[in-house]
Coordinates of C-alpha atoms in Angstrom, one line a residue:
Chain A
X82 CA 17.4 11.7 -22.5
X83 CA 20.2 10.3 -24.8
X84 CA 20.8 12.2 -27.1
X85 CA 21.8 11.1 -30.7
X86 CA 25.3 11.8 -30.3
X87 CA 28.5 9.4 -31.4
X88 CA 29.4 7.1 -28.5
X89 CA 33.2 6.2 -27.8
X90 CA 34.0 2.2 -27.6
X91 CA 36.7 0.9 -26.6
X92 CA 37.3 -3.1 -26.1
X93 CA 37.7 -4.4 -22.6
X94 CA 38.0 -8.1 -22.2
X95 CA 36.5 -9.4 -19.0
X96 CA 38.2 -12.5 -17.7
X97 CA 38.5 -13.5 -14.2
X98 CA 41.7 -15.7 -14.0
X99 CA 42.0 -16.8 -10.8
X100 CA 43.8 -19.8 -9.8
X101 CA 42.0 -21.8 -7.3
X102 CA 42.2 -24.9 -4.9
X103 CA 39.2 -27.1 -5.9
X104 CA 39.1 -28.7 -2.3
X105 CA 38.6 -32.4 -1.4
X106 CA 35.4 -33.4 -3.9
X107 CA 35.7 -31.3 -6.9
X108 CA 39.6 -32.1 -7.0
X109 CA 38.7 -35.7 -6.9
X110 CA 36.1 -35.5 -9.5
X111 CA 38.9 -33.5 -11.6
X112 CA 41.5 -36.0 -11.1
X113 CA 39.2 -38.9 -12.2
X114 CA 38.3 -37.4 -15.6
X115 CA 42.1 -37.1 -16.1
X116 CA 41.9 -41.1 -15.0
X117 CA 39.1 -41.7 -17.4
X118 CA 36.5 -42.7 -14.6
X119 CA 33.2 -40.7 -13.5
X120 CA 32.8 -40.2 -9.6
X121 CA 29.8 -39.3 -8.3
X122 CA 29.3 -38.7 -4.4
X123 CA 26.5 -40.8 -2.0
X124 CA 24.2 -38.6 -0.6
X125 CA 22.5 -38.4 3.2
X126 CA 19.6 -40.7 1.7
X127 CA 22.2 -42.9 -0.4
X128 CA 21.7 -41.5 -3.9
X129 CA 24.7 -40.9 -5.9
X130 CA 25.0 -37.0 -6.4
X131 CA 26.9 -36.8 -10.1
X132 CA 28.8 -34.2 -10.5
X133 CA 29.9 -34.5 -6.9
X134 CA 29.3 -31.9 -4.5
X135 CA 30.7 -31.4 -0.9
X136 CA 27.8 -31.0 1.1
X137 CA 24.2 -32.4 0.3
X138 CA 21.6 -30.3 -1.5
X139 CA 19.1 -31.0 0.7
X140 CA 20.4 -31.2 4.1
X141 CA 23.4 -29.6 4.2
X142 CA 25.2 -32.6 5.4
X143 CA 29.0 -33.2 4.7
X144 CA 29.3 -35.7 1.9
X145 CA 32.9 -38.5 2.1
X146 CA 31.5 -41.4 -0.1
X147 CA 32.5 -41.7 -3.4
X148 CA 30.8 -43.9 -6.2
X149 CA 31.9 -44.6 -9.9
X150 CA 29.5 -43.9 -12.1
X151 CA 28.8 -44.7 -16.1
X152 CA 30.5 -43.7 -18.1
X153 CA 27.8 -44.4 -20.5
X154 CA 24.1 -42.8 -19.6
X155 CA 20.9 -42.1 -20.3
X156 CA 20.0 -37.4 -22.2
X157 CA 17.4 -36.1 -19.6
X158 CA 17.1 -33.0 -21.5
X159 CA 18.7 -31.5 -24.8
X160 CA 18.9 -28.2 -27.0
X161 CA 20.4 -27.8 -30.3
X162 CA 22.9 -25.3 -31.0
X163 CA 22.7 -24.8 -34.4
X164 CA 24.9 -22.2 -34.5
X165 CA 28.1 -22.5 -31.9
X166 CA 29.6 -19.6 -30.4
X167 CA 33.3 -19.0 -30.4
X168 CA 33.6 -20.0 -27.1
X169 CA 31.0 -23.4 -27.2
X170 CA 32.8 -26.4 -26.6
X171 CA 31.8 -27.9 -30.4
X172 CA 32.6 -25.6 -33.7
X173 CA 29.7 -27.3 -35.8
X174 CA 26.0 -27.8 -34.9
X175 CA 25.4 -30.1 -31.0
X176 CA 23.5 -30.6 -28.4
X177 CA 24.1 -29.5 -24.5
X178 CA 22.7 -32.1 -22.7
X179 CA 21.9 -33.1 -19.0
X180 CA 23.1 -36.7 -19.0
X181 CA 22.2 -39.1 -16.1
X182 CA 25.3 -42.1 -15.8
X183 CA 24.3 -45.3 -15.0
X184 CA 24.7 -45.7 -11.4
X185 CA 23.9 -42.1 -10.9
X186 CA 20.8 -40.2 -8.7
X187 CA 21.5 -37.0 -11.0
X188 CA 22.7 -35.4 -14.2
X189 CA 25.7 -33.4 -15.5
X190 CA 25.4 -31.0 -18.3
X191 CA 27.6 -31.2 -21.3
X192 CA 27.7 -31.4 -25.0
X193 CA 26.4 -34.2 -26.5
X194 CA 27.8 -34.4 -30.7
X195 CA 25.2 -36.2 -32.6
X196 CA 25.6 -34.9 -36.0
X197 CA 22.3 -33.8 -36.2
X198 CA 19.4 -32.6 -34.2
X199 CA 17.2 -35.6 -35.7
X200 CA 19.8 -37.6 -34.1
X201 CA 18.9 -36.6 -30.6
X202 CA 16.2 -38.1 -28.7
X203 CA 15.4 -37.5 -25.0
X204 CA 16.2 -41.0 -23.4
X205 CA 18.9 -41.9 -25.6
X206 CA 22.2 -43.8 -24.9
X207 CA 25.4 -41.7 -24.6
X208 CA 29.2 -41.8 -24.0
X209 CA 31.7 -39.4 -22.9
X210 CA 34.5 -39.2 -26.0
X211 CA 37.2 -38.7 -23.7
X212 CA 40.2 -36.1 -25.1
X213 CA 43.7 -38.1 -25.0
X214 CA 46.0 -35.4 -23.2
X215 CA 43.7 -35.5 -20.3
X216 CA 44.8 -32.8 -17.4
X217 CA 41.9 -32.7 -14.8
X218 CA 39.8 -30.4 -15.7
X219 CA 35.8 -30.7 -17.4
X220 CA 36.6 -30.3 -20.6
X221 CA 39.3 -33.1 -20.8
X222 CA 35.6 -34.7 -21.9
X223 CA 35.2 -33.7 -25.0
X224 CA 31.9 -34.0 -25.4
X225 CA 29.2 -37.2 -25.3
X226 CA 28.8 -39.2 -28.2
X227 CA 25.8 -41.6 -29.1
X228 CA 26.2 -45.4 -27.9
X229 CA 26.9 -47.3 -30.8
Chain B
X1365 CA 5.8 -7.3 11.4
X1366 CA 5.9 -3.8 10.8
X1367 CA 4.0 -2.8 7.8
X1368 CA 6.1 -1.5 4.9
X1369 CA 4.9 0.1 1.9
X1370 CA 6.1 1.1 -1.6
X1371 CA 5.1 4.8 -1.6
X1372 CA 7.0 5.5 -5.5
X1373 CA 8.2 3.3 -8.0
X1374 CA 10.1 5.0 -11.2
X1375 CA 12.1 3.3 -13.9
X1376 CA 14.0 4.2 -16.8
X1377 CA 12.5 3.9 -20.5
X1378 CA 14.2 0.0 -21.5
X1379 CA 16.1 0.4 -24.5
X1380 CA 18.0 -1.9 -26.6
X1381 CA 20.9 -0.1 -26.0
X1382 CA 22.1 3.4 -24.6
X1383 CA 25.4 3.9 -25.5
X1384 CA 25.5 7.6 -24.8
X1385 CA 25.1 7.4 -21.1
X1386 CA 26.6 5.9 -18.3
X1387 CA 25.0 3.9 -16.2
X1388 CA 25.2 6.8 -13.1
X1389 CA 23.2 9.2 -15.8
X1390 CA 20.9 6.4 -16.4
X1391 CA 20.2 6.1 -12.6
X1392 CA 20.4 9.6 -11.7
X1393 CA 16.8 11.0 -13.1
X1394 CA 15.6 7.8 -12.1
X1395 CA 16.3 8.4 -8.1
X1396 CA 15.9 12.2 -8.3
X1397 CA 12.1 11.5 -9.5
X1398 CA 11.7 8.4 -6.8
X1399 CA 12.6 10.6 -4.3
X1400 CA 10.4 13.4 -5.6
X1401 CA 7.6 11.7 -5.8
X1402 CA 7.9 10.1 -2.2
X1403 CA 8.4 13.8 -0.9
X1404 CA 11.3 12.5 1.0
X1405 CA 14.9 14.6 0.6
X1406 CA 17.9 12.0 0.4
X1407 CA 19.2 13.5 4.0
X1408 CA 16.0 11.9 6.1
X1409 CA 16.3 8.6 3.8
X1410 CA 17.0 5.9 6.8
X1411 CA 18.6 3.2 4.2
X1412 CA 20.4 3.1 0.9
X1413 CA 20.3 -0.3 -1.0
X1414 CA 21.2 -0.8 -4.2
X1415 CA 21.4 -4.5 -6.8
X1416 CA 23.7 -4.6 -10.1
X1417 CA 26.2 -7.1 -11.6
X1418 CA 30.4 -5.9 -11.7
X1419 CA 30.0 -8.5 -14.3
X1420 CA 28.3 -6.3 -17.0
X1421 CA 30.5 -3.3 -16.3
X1422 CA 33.7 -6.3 -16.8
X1423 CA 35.0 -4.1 -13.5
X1424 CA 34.7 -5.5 -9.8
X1425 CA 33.3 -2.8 -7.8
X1426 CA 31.8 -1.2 -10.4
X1427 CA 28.6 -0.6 -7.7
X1428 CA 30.2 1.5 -6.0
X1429 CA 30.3 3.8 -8.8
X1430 CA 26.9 4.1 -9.2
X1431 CA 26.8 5.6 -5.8
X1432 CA 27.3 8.9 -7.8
X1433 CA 23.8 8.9 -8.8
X1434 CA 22.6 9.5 -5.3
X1435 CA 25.7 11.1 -3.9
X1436 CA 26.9 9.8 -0.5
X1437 CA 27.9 13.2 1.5
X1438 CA 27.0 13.6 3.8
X1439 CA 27.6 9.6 4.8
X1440 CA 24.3 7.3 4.6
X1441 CA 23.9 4.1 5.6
X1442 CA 24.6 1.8 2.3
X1443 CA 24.5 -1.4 1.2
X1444 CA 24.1 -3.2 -2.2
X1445 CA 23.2 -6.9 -3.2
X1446 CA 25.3 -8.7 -6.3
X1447 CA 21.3 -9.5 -7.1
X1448 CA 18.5 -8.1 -9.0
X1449 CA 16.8 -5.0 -6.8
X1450 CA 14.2 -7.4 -6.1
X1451 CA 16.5 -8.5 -3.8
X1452 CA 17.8 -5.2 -2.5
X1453 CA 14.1 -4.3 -1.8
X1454 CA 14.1 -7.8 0.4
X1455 CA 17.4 -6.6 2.5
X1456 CA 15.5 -2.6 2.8
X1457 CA 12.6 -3.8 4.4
X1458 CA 14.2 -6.9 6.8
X1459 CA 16.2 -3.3 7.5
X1460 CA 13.2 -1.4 7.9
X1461 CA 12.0 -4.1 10.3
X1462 CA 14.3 -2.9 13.2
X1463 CA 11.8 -0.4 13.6
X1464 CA 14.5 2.4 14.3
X1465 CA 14.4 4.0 10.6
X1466 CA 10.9 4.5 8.5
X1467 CA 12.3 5.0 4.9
X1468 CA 14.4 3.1 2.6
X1469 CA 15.6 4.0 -1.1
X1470 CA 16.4 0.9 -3.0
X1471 CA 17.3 1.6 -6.8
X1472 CA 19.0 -1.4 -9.2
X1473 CA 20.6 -0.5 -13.0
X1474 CA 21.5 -3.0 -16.1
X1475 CA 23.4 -1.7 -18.7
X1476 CA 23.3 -4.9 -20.7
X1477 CA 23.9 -4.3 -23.9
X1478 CA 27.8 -3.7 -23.2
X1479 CA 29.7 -7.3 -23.5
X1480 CA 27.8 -10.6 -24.9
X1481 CA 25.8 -10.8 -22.4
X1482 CA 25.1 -15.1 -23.0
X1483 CA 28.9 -15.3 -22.6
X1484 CA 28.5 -12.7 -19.5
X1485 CA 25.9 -14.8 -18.1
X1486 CA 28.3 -17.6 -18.4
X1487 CA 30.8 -16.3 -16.0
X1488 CA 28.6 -16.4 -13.2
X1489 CA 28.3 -19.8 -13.7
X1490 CA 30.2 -22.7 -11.5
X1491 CA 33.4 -22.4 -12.5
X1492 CA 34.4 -25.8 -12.4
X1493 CA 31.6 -28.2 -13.7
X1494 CA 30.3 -25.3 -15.6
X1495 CA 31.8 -22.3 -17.1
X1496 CA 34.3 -23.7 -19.1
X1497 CA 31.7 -25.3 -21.1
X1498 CA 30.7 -21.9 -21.9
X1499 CA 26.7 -22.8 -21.6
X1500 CA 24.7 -19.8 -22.6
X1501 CA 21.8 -18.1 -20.9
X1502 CA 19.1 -18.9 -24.0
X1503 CA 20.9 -22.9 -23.9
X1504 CA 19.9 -23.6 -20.1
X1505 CA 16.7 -22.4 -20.6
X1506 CA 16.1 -24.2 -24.0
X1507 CA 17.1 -27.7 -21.4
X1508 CA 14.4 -26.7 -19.2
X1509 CA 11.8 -26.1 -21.7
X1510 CA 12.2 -29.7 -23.7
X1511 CA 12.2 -30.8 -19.8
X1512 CA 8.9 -29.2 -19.7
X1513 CA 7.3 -30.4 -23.2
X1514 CA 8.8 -33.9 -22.9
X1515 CA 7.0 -34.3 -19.4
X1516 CA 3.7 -32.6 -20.9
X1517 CA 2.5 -29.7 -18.6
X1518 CA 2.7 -27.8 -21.5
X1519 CA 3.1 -27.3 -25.4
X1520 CA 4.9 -24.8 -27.9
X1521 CA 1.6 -23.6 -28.8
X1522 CA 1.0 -22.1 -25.3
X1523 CA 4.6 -21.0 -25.0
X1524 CA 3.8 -19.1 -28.4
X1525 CA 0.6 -17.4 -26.6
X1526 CA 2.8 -16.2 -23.4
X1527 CA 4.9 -14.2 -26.2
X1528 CA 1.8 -13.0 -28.3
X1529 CA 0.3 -11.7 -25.2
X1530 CA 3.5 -10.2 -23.3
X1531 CA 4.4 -8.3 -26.6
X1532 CA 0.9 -7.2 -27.0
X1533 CA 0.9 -5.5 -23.8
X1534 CA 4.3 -4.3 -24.3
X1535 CA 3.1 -2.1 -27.0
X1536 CA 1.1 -0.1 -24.3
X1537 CA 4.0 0.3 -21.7
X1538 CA 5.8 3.1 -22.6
X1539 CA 9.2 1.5 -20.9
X1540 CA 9.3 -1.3 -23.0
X1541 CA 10.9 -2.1 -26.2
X1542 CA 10.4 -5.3 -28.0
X1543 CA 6.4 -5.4 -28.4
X1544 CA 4.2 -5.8 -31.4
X1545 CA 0.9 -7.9 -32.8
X1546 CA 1.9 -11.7 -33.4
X1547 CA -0.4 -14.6 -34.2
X1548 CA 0.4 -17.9 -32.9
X1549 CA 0.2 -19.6 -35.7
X1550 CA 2.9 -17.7 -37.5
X1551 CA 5.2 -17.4 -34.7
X1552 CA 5.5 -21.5 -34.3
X1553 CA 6.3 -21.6 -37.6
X1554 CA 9.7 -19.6 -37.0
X1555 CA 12.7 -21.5 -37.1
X1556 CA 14.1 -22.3 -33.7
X1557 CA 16.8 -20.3 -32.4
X1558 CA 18.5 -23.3 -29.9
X1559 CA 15.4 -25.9 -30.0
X1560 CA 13.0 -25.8 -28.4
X1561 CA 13.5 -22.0 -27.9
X1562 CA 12.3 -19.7 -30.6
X1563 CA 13.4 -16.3 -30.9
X1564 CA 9.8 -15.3 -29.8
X1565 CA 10.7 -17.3 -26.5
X1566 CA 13.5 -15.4 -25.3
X1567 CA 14.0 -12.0 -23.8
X1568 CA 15.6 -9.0 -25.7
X1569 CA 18.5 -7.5 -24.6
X1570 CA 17.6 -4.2 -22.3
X1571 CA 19.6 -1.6 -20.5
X1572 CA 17.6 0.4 -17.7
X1573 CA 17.2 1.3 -14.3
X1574 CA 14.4 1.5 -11.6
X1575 CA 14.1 2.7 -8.2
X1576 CA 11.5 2.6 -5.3
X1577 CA 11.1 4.3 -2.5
X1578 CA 9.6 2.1 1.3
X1579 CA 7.8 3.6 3.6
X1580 CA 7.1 2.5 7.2
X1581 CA 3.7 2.6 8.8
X1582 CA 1.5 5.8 9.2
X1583 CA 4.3 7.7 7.6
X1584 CA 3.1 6.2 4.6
X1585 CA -0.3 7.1 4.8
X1586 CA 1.0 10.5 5.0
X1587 CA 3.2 10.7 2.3
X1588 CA 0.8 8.7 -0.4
X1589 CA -2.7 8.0 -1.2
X1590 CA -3.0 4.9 -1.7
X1591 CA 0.7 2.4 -0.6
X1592 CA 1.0 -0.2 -1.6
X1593 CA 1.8 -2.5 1.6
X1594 CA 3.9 -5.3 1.5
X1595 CA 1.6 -8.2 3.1
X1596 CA 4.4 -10.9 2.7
X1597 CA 7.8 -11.4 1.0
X1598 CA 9.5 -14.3 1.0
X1599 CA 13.0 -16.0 -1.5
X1600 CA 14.3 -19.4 -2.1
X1601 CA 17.1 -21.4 -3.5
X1602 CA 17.4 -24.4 -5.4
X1603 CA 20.8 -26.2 -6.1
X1604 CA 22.5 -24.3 -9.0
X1605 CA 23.6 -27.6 -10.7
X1606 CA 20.8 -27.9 -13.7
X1607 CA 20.7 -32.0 -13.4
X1608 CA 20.1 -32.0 -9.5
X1609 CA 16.7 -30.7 -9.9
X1610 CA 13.9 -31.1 -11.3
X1611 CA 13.6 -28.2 -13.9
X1612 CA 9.6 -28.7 -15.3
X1613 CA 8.3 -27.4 -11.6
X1614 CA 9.5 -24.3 -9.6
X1615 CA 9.7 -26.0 -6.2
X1616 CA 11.6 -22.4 -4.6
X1617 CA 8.7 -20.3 -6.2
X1618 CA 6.1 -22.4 -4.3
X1619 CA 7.9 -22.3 -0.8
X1620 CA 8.9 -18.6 -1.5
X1621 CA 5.0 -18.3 -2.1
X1622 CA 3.4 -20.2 0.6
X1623 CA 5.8 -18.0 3.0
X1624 CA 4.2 -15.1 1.9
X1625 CA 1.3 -16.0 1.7
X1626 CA 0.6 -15.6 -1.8
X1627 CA 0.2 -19.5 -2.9
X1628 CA -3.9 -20.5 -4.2
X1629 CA -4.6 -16.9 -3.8
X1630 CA -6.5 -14.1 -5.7
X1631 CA -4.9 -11.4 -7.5
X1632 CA -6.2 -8.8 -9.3
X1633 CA -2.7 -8.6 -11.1
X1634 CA 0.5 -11.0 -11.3
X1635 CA 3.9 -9.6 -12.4
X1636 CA 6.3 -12.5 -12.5
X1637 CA 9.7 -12.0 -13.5
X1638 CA 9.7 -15.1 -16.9
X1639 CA 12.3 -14.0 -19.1
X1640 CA 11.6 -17.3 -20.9
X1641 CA 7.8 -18.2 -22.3
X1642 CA 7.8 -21.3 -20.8
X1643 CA 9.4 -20.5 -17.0
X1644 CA 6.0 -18.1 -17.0
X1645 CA 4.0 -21.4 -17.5
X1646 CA 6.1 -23.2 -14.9
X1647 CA 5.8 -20.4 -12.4
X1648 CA 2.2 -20.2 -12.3
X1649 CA 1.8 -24.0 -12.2
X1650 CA 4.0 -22.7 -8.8
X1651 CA 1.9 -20.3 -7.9
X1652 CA -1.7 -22.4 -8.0
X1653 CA -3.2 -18.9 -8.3
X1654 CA -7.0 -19.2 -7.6
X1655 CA -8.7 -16.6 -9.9
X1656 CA -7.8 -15.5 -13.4
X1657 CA -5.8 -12.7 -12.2
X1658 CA -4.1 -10.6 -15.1
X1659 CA -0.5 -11.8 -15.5
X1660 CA 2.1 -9.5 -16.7
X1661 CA 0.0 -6.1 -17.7
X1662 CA 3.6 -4.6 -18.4
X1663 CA 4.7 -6.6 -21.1
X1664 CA 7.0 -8.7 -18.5
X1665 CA 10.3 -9.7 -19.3
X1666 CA 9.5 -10.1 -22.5
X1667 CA 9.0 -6.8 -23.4
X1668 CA 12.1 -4.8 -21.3
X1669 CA 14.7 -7.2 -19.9
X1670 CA 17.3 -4.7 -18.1
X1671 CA 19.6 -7.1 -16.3
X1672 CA 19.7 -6.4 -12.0
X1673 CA 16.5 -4.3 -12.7
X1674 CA 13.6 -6.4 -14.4
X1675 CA 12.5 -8.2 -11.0
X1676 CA 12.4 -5.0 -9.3
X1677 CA 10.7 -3.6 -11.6
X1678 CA 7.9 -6.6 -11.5
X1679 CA 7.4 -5.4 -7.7
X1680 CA 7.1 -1.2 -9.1
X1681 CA 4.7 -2.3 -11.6
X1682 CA 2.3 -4.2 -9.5
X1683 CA 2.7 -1.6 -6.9
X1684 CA 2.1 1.2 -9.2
X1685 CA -1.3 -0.7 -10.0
X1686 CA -2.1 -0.3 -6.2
X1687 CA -1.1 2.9 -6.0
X1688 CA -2.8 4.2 -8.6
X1689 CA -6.3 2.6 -7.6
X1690 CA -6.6 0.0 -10.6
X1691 CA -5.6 -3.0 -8.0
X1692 CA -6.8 -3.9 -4.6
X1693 CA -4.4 -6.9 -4.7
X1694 CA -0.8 -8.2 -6.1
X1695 CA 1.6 -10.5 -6.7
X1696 CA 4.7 -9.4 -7.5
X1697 CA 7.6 -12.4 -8.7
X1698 CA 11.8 -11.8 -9.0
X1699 CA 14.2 -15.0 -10.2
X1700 CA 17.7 -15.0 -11.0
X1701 CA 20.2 -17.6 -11.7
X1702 CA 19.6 -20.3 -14.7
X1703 CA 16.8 -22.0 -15.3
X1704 CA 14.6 -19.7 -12.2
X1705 CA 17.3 -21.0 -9.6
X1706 CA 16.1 -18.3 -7.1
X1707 CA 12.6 -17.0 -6.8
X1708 CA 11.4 -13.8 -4.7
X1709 CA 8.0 -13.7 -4.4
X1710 CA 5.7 -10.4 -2.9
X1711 CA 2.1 -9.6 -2.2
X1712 CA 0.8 -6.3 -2.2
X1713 CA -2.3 -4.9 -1.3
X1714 CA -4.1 -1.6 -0.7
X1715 CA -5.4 -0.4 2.6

């Protein structure tokens, strides 16, 4: 057994920086978001898979069709985060969200800044608050924001 | 099929945190006894698996380290799962089904408590739609449990009871650490931690270790009393994006279930692997059990949460129930990934 004995610590930062090729659907998908537009990908029965993926969940197929989505949707699902962590994409009390765009078969998950957790509502109207040096990547959203 | 059994299960006390030892001196007592109990020396062992995350040690290949607990000279025949051992004990006993070995050593270890283990959890993530958002373990499940209140299966109040209970039983399991007496009614009064999720909801933060030893037909008979036989065992995926499925059922722990046969049926005991109060709700809405078997006798997740080890350790503790004579019948359950992505479910039974 341990015994009660003063363990050495020493800080080791994990990070995996790898720099990658992000193929033919996720690279499109990137490169709209630094556009400003949401694409979402037809699946094998014709829904619209958002965020796009490159071969369909359920069977497996190769997926080529792209359809623009939202930008404006509907929250599937919230929580509240009252208290960010460093790393959290908000620094003051939010929401991560699923949100379902208009025109899309499924949701993405992101943060969703309300103000407050009265403010959410599952159901409720939201809109990406798009940053404005935008360089292909998922957080060049910012976050949602409520419809006005 | 050939029939496989688990002949001895042994895992290492949970703790919040055991920053004096490695994790190869966490694992080592913890094979040496496995092994000793199943009477087997490591030379005639037929197959070596182990399950652990390089992510928690922050060092790729870390698994390979914690070879040192069992010691690999002369050479065995190894392999190792990036998975809970749940998963390394599916991989031993496809293994065992070649029919040209009859033991298998499986052992899994979580030392946890060493980074931030939400952010951790993070990393494993999709690294392009979702990591850089930095979503945390205890946020994915809070989405799935609103998804589960808003569509009404269930309520806080019976999420509340799965925590009451677990930590109840937890105080009689020895190798658990968070347990205690809590009354509903007081515990949904507790602010949330990320709404819907109270603290009460979510599973502590555990380092440990487990091991079990399989045994192929009549050589388990010889070796142990009563084995625990593994009737069916069966995993499943679903998509890892969180808004492409449907997050108030377990779809994967149904299939997973119906493959082993284990769906509608009667248990005497049912270890599922819920870190979260309400995923154990949503698993046995999965499992359409048909009796009221007794779910989680250990405590669950809820009670020792060792990263790579807790499913595994599901499958020892229901087996252990068998073994010792206090079950004629089991259900063992294993997830991982967010939001019960991947379930592994196992029946067990006595001769």
């Amino acid at each position: 057994m341990a015994e009660e004995t003063e363990a050495l610590s020493a800080l080791h930062v994990l990070e995996y920086n790898y720099t990658r090729s992000v193929g033919p659907v996720i690279g499109r998908f990137l490169t709209g978001l630094r556009d400003g537009e949401l694409l979402g990908i037809k699946s094998s029965s014709g829904k619209v898979i958002f965020p796009p993926v490159e071969y369909d969940p359920e069977t497996a197929e190769t997926l080529i069709e792209f359809a623009p989505v939202g930008p404006a949707g509907v929250v599937t699902t919230w929580a509240w985060v009252s208290q960010p962590r460093a790393k959290h994409p908000l620094q003051k009390p939010f929401a991560f969200a699923l949100i379902k765009p208009d025109g899309a078969d499924t949701a993405i998950l992101h943060a969703v800044d309300a103000g407050s957790e009265e403010a959410m509502k599952t159901g409720m109207r939201v809109r990406p608050r798009w940053r404005k040096e935008r360089v292909g990547f998922i957080t060049d959203i910012e976050c949602f924001e409520p419809e006005p | 099929m050939r029939d496989v059994a688990v002949v001895s299960f042994v895992q290492a006390p949970s703790v919040r945190r055991d920053p004096a030892r490695n994790e190869v001196e966490i694992l080592m007592p913890v094979v040496s006894a496995a092994l000793e109990q199943s009477g087997i020396p490591l030379r005639d062992i037929g197959f070596t698996v182990s399950g652990s995350c390089d992510y928690l040690a922050g060092q790729p290949f870390a698994f390979v380290m914690g070879l040192d607990a069992i010691g690999a000279w002369p050479p065995i025949e190894e392999s190792h799962v990036e998975m809970d051992g749940a998963w390394a004990l599916y991989e031993a006993w496809i293994r065992l089904q070649e029919g040209d070995i009859d033991s298998a050593l499986i052992y899994c270890f979580g030392k946890s408590s060493m980074g931030e283990l939400p952010e951790v959890m993070s990393m494993q993530l999709d690294p392009y739609y979702l990591t850089p958002l930095w979503p945390d373990a205890i946020s994915m499940a809070a989405l799935q449990a609103r998804a589960m209140l808003d569509f009404g299966s269930h309520d806080e109040r019976e999420m509340a009871s799965v925590a009451a209970r677990s930590r109840r039983d937890a105080a009689s399991n020895p190798n658990a650490h968070l347990s205690g007496d809590f009354d509903v009614d007081v515990l949904l009064k507790e602010p949330y931690l990320v709404s819907p999720l109270r603290k009460h909801d979510c599973p502590p933060i555990s380092d440990g270790a487990a091991a079990i030893v399989l045994v192929a037909g009549d050589k388990a008979r010889e070796i142990c009393e009563r084995p625990a036989w593994i009737r069916g065992i069966d995993h499943r995926v679903e998509a890892h994006q969180l808004g492409s499925r449907d997050l108030t059922v377990s779809s994967s722990t149904a299939l997973a279930a119906e493959q082993a046969g284990g769906r509608g049926g009667a248990f005497d005991v049912v270890e599922l692997h819920a870190p979260f109060t309400h995923q154990e709700l949503i698993l046995l809405d999965a499992l359409s059990l048909s009796n009221g078997a007794r779910v989680n006798p250990s405590g669950g997740a809820l009670g020792a949460n060792p990263m790579m080890a807790a499913g595994l350790i599901r499958i020892g503790e229901a087996a252990q129930r068998i073994m010792d004579g206090s079950a004629a019948r089991a259900l063992a359950h294993a997830t991982s990934g967010p939001c019960l992505q991947q379930n592994l479910v196992c029946v067990l039974e006595g001769e």
